[in-house]
mmCIF file with all atom_site columns, C-alpha atoms in Angstrom:
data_model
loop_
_atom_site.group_PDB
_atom_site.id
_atom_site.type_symbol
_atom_site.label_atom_id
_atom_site.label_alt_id
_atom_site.label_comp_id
_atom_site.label_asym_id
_atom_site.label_entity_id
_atom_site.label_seq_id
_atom_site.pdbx_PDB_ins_code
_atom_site.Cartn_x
_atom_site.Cartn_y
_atom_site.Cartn_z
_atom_site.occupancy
_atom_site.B_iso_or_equiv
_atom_site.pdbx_formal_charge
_atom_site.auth_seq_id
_atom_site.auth_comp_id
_atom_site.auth_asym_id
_atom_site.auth_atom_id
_atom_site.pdbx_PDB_model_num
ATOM 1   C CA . UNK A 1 1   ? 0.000  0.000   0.000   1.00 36.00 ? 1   UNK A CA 1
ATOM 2   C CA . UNK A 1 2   ? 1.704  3.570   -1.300  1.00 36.00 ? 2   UNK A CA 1
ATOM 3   C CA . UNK A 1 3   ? 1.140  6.696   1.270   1.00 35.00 ? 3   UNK A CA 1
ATOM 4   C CA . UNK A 1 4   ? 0.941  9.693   -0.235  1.00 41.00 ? 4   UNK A CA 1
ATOM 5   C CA . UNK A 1 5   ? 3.980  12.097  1.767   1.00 42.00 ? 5   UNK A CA 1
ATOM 6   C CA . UNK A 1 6   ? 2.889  14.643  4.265   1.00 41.00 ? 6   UNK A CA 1
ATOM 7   C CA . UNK A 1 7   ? 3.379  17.791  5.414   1.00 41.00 ? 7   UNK A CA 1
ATOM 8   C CA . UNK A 1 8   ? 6.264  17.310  8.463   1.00 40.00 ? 8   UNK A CA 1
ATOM 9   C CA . UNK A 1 9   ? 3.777  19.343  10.754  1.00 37.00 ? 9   UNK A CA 1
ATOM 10  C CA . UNK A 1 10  ? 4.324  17.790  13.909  1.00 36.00 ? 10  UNK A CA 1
ATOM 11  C CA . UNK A 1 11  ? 7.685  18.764  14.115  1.00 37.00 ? 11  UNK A CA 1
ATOM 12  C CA . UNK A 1 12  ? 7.746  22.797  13.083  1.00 35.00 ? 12  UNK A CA 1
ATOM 13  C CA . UNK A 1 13  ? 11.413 23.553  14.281  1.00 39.00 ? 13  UNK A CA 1
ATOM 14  C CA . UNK A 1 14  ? 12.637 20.662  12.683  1.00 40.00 ? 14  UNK A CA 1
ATOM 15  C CA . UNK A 1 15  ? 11.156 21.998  9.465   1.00 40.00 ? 15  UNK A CA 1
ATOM 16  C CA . UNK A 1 16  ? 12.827 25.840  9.714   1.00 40.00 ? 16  UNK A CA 1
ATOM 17  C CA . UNK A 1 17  ? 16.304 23.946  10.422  1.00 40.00 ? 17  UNK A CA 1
ATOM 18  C CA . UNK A 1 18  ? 15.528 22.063  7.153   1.00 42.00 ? 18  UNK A CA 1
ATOM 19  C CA . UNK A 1 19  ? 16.219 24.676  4.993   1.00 40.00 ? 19  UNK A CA 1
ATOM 20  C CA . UNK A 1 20  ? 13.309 24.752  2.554   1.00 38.00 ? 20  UNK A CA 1
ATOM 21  C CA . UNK A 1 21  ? 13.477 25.952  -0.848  1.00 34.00 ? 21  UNK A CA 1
ATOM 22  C CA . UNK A 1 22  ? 16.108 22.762  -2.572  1.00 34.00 ? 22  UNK A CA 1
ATOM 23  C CA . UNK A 1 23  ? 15.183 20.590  -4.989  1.00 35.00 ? 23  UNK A CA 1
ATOM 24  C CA . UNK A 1 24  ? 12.789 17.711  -4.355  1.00 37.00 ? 24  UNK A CA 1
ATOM 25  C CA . UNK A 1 25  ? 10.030 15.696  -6.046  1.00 37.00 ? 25  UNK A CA 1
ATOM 26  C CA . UNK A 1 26  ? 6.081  16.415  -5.804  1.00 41.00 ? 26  UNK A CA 1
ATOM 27  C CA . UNK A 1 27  ? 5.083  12.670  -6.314  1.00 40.00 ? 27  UNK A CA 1
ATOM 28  C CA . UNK A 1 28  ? 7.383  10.787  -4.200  1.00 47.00 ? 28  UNK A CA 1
ATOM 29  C CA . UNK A 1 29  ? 5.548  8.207   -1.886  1.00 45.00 ? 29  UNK A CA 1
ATOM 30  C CA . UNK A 1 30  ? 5.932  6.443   1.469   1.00 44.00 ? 30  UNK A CA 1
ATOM 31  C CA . UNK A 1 31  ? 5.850  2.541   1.641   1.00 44.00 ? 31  UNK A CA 1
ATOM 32  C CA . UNK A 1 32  ? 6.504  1.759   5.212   1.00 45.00 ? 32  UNK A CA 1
ATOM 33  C CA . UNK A 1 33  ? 8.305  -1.574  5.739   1.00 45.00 ? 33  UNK A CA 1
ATOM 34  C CA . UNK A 1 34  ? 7.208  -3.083  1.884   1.00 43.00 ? 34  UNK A CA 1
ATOM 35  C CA . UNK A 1 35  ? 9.385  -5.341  0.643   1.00 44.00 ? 35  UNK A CA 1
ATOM 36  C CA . UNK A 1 36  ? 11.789 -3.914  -1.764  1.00 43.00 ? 36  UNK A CA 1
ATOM 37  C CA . UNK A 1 37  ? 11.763 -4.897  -5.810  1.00 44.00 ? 37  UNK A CA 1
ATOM 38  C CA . UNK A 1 38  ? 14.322 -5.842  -7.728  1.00 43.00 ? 38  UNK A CA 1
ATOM 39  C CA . UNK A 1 39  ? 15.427 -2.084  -8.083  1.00 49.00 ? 39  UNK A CA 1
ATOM 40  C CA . UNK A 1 40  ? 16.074 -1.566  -4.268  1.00 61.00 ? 40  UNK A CA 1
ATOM 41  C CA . UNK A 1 41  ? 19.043 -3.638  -4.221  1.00 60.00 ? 41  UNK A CA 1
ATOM 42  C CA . UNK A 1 42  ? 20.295 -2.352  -7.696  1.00 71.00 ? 42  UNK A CA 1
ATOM 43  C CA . UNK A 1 43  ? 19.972 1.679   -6.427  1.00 87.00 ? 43  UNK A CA 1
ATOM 44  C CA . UNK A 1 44  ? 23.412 3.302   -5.627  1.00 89.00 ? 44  UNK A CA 1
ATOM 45  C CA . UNK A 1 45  ? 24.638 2.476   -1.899  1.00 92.00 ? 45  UNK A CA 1
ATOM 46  C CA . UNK A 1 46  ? 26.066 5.532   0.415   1.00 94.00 ? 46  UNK A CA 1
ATOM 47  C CA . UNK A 1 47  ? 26.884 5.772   3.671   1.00 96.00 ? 47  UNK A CA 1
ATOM 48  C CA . UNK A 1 48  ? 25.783 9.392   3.994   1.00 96.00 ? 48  UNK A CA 1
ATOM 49  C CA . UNK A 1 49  ? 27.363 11.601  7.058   1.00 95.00 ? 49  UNK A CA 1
ATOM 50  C CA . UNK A 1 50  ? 25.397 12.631  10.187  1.00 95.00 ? 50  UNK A CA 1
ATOM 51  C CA . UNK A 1 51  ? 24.247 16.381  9.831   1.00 96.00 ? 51  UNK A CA 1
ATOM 52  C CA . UNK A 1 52  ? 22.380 17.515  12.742  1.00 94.00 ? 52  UNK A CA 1
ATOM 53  C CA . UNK A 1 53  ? 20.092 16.823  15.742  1.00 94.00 ? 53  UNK A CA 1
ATOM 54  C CA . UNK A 1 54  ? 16.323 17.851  16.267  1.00 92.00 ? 54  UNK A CA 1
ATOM 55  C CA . UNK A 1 55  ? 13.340 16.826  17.819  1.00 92.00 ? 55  UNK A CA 1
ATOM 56  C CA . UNK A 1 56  ? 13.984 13.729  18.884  1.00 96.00 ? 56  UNK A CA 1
ATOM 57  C CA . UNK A 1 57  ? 15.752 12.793  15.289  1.00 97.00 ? 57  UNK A CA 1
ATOM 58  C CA . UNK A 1 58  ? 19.389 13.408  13.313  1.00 97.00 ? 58  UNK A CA 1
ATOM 59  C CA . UNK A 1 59  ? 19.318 13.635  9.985   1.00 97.00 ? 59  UNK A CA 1
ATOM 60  C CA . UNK A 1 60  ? 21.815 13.141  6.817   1.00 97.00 ? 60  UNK A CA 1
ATOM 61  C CA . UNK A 1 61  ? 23.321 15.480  5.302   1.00 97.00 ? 61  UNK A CA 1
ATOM 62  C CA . UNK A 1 62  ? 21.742 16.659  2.691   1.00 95.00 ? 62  UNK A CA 1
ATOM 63  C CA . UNK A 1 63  ? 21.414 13.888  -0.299  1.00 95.00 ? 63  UNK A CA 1
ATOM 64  C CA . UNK A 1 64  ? 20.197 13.968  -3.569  1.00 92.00 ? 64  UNK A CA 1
ATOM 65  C CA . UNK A 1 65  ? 19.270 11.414  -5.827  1.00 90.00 ? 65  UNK A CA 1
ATOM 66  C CA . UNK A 1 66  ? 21.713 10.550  -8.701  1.00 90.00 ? 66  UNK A CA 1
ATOM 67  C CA . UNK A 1 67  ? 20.583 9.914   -12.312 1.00 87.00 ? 67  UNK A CA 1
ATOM 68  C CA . UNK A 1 68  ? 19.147 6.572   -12.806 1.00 82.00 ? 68  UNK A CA 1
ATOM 69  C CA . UNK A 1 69  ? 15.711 5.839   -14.513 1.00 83.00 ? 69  UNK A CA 1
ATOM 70  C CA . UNK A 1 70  ? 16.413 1.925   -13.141 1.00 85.00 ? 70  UNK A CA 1
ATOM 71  C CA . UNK A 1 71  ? 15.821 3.388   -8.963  1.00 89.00 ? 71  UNK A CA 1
ATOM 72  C CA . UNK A 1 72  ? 13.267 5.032   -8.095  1.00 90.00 ? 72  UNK A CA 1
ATOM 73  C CA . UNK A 1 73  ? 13.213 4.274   -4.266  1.00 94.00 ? 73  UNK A CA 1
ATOM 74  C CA . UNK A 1 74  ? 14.930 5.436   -1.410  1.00 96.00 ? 74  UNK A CA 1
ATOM 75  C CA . UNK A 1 75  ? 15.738 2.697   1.203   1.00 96.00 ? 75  UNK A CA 1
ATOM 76  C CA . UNK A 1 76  ? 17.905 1.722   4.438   1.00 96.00 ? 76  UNK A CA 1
ATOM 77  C CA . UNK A 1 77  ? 19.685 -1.116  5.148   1.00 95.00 ? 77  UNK A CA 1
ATOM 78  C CA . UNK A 1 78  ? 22.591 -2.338  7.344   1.00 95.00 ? 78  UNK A CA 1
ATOM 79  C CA . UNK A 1 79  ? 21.189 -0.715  10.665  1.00 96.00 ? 79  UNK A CA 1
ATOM 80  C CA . UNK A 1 80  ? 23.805 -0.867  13.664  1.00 96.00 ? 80  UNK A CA 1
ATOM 81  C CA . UNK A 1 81  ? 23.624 0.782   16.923  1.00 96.00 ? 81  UNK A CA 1
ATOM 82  C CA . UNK A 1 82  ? 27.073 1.524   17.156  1.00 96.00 ? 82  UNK A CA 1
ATOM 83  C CA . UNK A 1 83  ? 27.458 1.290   20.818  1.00 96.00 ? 83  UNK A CA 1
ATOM 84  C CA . UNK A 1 84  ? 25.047 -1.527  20.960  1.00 95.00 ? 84  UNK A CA 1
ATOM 85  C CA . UNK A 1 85  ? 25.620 -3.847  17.988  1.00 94.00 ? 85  UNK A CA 1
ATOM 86  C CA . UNK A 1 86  ? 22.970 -6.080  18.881  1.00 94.00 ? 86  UNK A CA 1
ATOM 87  C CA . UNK A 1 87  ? 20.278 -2.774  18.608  1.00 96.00 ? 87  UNK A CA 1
ATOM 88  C CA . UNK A 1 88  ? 19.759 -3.413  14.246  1.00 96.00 ? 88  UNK A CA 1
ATOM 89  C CA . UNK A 1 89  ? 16.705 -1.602  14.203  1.00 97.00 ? 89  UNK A CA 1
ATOM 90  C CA . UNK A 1 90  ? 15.123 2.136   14.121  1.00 98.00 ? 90  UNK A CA 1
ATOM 91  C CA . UNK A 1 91  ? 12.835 4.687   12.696  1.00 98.00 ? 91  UNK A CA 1
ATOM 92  C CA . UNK A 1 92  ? 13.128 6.569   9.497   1.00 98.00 ? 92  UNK A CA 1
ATOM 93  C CA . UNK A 1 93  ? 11.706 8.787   7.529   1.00 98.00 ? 93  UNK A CA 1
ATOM 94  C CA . UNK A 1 94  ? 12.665 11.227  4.432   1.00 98.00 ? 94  UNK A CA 1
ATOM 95  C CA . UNK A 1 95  ? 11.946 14.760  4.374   1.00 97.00 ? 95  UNK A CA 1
ATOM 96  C CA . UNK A 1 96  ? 11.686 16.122  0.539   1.00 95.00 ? 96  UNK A CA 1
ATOM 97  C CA . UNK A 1 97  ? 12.399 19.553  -0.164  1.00 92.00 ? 97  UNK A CA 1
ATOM 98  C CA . UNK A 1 98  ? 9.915  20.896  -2.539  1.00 80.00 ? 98  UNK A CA 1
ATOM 99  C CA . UNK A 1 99  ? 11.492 22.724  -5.882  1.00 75.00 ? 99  UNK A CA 1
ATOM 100 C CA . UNK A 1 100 ? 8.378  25.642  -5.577  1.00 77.00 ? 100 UNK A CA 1
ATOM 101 C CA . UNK A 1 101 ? 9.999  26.736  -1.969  1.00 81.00 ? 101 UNK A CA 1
ATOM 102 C CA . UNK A 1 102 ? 7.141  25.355  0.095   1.00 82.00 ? 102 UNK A CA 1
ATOM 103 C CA . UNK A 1 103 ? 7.451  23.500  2.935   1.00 91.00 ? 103 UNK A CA 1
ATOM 104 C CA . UNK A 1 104 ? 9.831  20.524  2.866   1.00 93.00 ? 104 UNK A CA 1
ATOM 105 C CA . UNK A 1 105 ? 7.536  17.196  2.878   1.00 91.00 ? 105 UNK A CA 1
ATOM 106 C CA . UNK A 1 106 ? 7.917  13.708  4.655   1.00 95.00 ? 106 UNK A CA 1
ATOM 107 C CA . UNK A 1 107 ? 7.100  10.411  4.726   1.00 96.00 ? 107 UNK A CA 1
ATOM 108 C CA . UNK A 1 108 ? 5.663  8.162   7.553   1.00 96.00 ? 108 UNK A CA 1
ATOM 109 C CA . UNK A 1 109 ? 7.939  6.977   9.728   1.00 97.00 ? 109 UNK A CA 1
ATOM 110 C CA . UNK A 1 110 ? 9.192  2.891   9.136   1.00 97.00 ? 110 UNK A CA 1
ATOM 111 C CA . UNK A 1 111 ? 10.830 0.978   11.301  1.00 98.00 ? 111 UNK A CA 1
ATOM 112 C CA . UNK A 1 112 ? 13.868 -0.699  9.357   1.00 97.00 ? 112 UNK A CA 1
ATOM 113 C CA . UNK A 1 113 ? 15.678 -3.845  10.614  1.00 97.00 ? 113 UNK A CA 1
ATOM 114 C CA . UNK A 1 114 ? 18.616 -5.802  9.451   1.00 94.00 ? 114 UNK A CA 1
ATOM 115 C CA . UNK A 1 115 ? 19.390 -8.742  10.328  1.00 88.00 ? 115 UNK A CA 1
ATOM 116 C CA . UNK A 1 116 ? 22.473 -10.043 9.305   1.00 80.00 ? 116 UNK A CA 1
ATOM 117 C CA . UNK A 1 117 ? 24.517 -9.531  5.496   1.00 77.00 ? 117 UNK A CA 1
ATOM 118 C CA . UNK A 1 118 ? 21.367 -10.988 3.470   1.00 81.00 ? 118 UNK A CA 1
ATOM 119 C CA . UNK A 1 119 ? 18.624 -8.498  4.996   1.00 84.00 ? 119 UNK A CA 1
ATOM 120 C CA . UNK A 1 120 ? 16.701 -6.938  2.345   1.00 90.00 ? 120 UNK A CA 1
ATOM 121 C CA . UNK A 1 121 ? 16.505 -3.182  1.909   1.00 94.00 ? 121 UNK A CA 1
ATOM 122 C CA . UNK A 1 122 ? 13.919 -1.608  3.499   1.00 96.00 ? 122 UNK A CA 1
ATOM 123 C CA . UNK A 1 123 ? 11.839 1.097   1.128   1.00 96.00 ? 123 UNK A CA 1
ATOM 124 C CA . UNK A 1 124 ? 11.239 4.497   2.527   1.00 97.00 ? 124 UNK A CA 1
ATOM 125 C CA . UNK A 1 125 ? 9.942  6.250   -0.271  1.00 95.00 ? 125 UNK A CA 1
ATOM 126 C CA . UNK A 1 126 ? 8.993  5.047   -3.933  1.00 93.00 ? 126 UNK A CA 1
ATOM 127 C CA . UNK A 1 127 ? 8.120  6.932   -7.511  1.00 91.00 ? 127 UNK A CA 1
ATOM 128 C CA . UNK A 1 128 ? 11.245 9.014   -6.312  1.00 90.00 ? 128 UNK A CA 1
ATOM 129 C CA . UNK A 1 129 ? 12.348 11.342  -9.261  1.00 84.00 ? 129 UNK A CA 1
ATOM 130 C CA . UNK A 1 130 ? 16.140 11.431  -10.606 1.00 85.00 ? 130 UNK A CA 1
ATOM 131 C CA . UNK A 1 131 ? 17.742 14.922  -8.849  1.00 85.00 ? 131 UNK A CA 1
ATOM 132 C CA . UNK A 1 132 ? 15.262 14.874  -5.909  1.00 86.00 ? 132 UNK A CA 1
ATOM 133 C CA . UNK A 1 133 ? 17.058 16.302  -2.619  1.00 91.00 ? 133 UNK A CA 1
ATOM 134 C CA . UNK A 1 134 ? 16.333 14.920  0.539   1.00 96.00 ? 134 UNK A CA 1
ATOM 135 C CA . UNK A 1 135 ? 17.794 13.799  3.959   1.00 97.00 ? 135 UNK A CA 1
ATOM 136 C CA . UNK A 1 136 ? 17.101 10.925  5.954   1.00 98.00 ? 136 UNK A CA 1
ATOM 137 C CA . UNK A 1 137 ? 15.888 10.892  9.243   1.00 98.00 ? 137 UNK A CA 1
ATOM 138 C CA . UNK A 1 138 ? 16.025 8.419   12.135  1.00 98.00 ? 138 UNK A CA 1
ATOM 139 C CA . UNK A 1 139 ? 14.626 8.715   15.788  1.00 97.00 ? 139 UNK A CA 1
ATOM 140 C CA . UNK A 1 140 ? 17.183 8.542   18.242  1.00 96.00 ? 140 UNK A CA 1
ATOM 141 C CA . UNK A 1 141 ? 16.728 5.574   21.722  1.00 94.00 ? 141 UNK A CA 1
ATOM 142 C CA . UNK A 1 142 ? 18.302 7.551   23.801  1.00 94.00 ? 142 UNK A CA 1
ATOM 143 C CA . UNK A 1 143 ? 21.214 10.842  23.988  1.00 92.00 ? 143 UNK A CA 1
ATOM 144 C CA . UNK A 1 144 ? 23.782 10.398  22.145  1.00 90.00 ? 144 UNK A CA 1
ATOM 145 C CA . UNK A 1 145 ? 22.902 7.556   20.113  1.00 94.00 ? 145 UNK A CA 1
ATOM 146 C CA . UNK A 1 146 ? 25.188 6.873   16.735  1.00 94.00 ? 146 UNK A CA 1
ATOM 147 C CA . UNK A 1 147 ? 23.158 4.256   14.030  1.00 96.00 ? 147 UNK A CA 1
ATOM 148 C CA . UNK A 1 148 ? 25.031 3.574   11.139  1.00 96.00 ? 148 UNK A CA 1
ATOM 149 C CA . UNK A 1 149 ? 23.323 2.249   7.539   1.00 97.00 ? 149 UNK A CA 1
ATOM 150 C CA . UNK A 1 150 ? 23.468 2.307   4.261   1.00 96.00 ? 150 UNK A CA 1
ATOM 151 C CA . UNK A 1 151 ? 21.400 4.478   2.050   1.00 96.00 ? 151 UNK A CA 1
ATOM 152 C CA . UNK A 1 152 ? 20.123 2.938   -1.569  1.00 94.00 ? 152 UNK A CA 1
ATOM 153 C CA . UNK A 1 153 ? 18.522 5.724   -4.079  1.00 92.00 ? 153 UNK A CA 1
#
């Protein structure tokens, strides 16, 4: 079942820190813990950089999605805790930021696992365009917290 993204209302500082007004798509879509296709595992892998902390959340640094008419998701995989390596799950979501300079835009929050080399991506957005900017989000477990994974787009 695709959900349509939503306004990030809930979280209103976390928006004006998000510096609205990049690049993103307008018909990007949330699929909360669906099974990857064949294109999740094929999408480019990155290991993108911590950026900041707000509301409960860090987010990437600021990501966009590379040329590829083949992806069209955005998923997570190879979840850590790094100072518990037995924690291998969280929360995501992706915030969009809207090429008309409205509000950035994000998805529902999904709860991503791995568990172990063979775990299957985990989709966090789908119908993603090629150039979109975005950052991934997770919700932190406590001060502190460092969770390390792999970005597909």
């Amino acid at each position: 079942m695709n959900r349509r993204i939503h306004p990030l209302a809930a979280v209103t500082g976390l928006i004006a820190l998000l510096a609205p007004g990049l690049a993103a798509p307008g018909a990007a879509h949330a699929q909360p813990g669906s099974a990857p296709g064949r294109s999740a595992r094929d999408c480019t892998p990155i290991r993108p950089e911590s950026d900041f902390y707000a509301g409960g959340r860090v987010a990437t640094v600021l990501l966009a999605v590379p040329d590829d008419p083949t992806c069209t998701t955005i998923s997570v995989s190879h979840v850590v805790d790094v100072a518990v390596p037995t924690d291998r799950c969280q929360d995501f979501l992706v915030v969009f930021y809207p090429t008309d300079g409205s509000e950035p835009i994000a998805t529902e929050p999904v709860t991503a696992c791995s568990h172990g080399p063979r775990s299957q991506p985990v989709v966090l957005a789908t119908d993603v365009p090629d150039g979109a900017w975005y950052r991934v989000l997770y919700e932190i477990d406590y001060l502190g917290q460092d969770v390390r994974f792999t970005v597909r787009h």
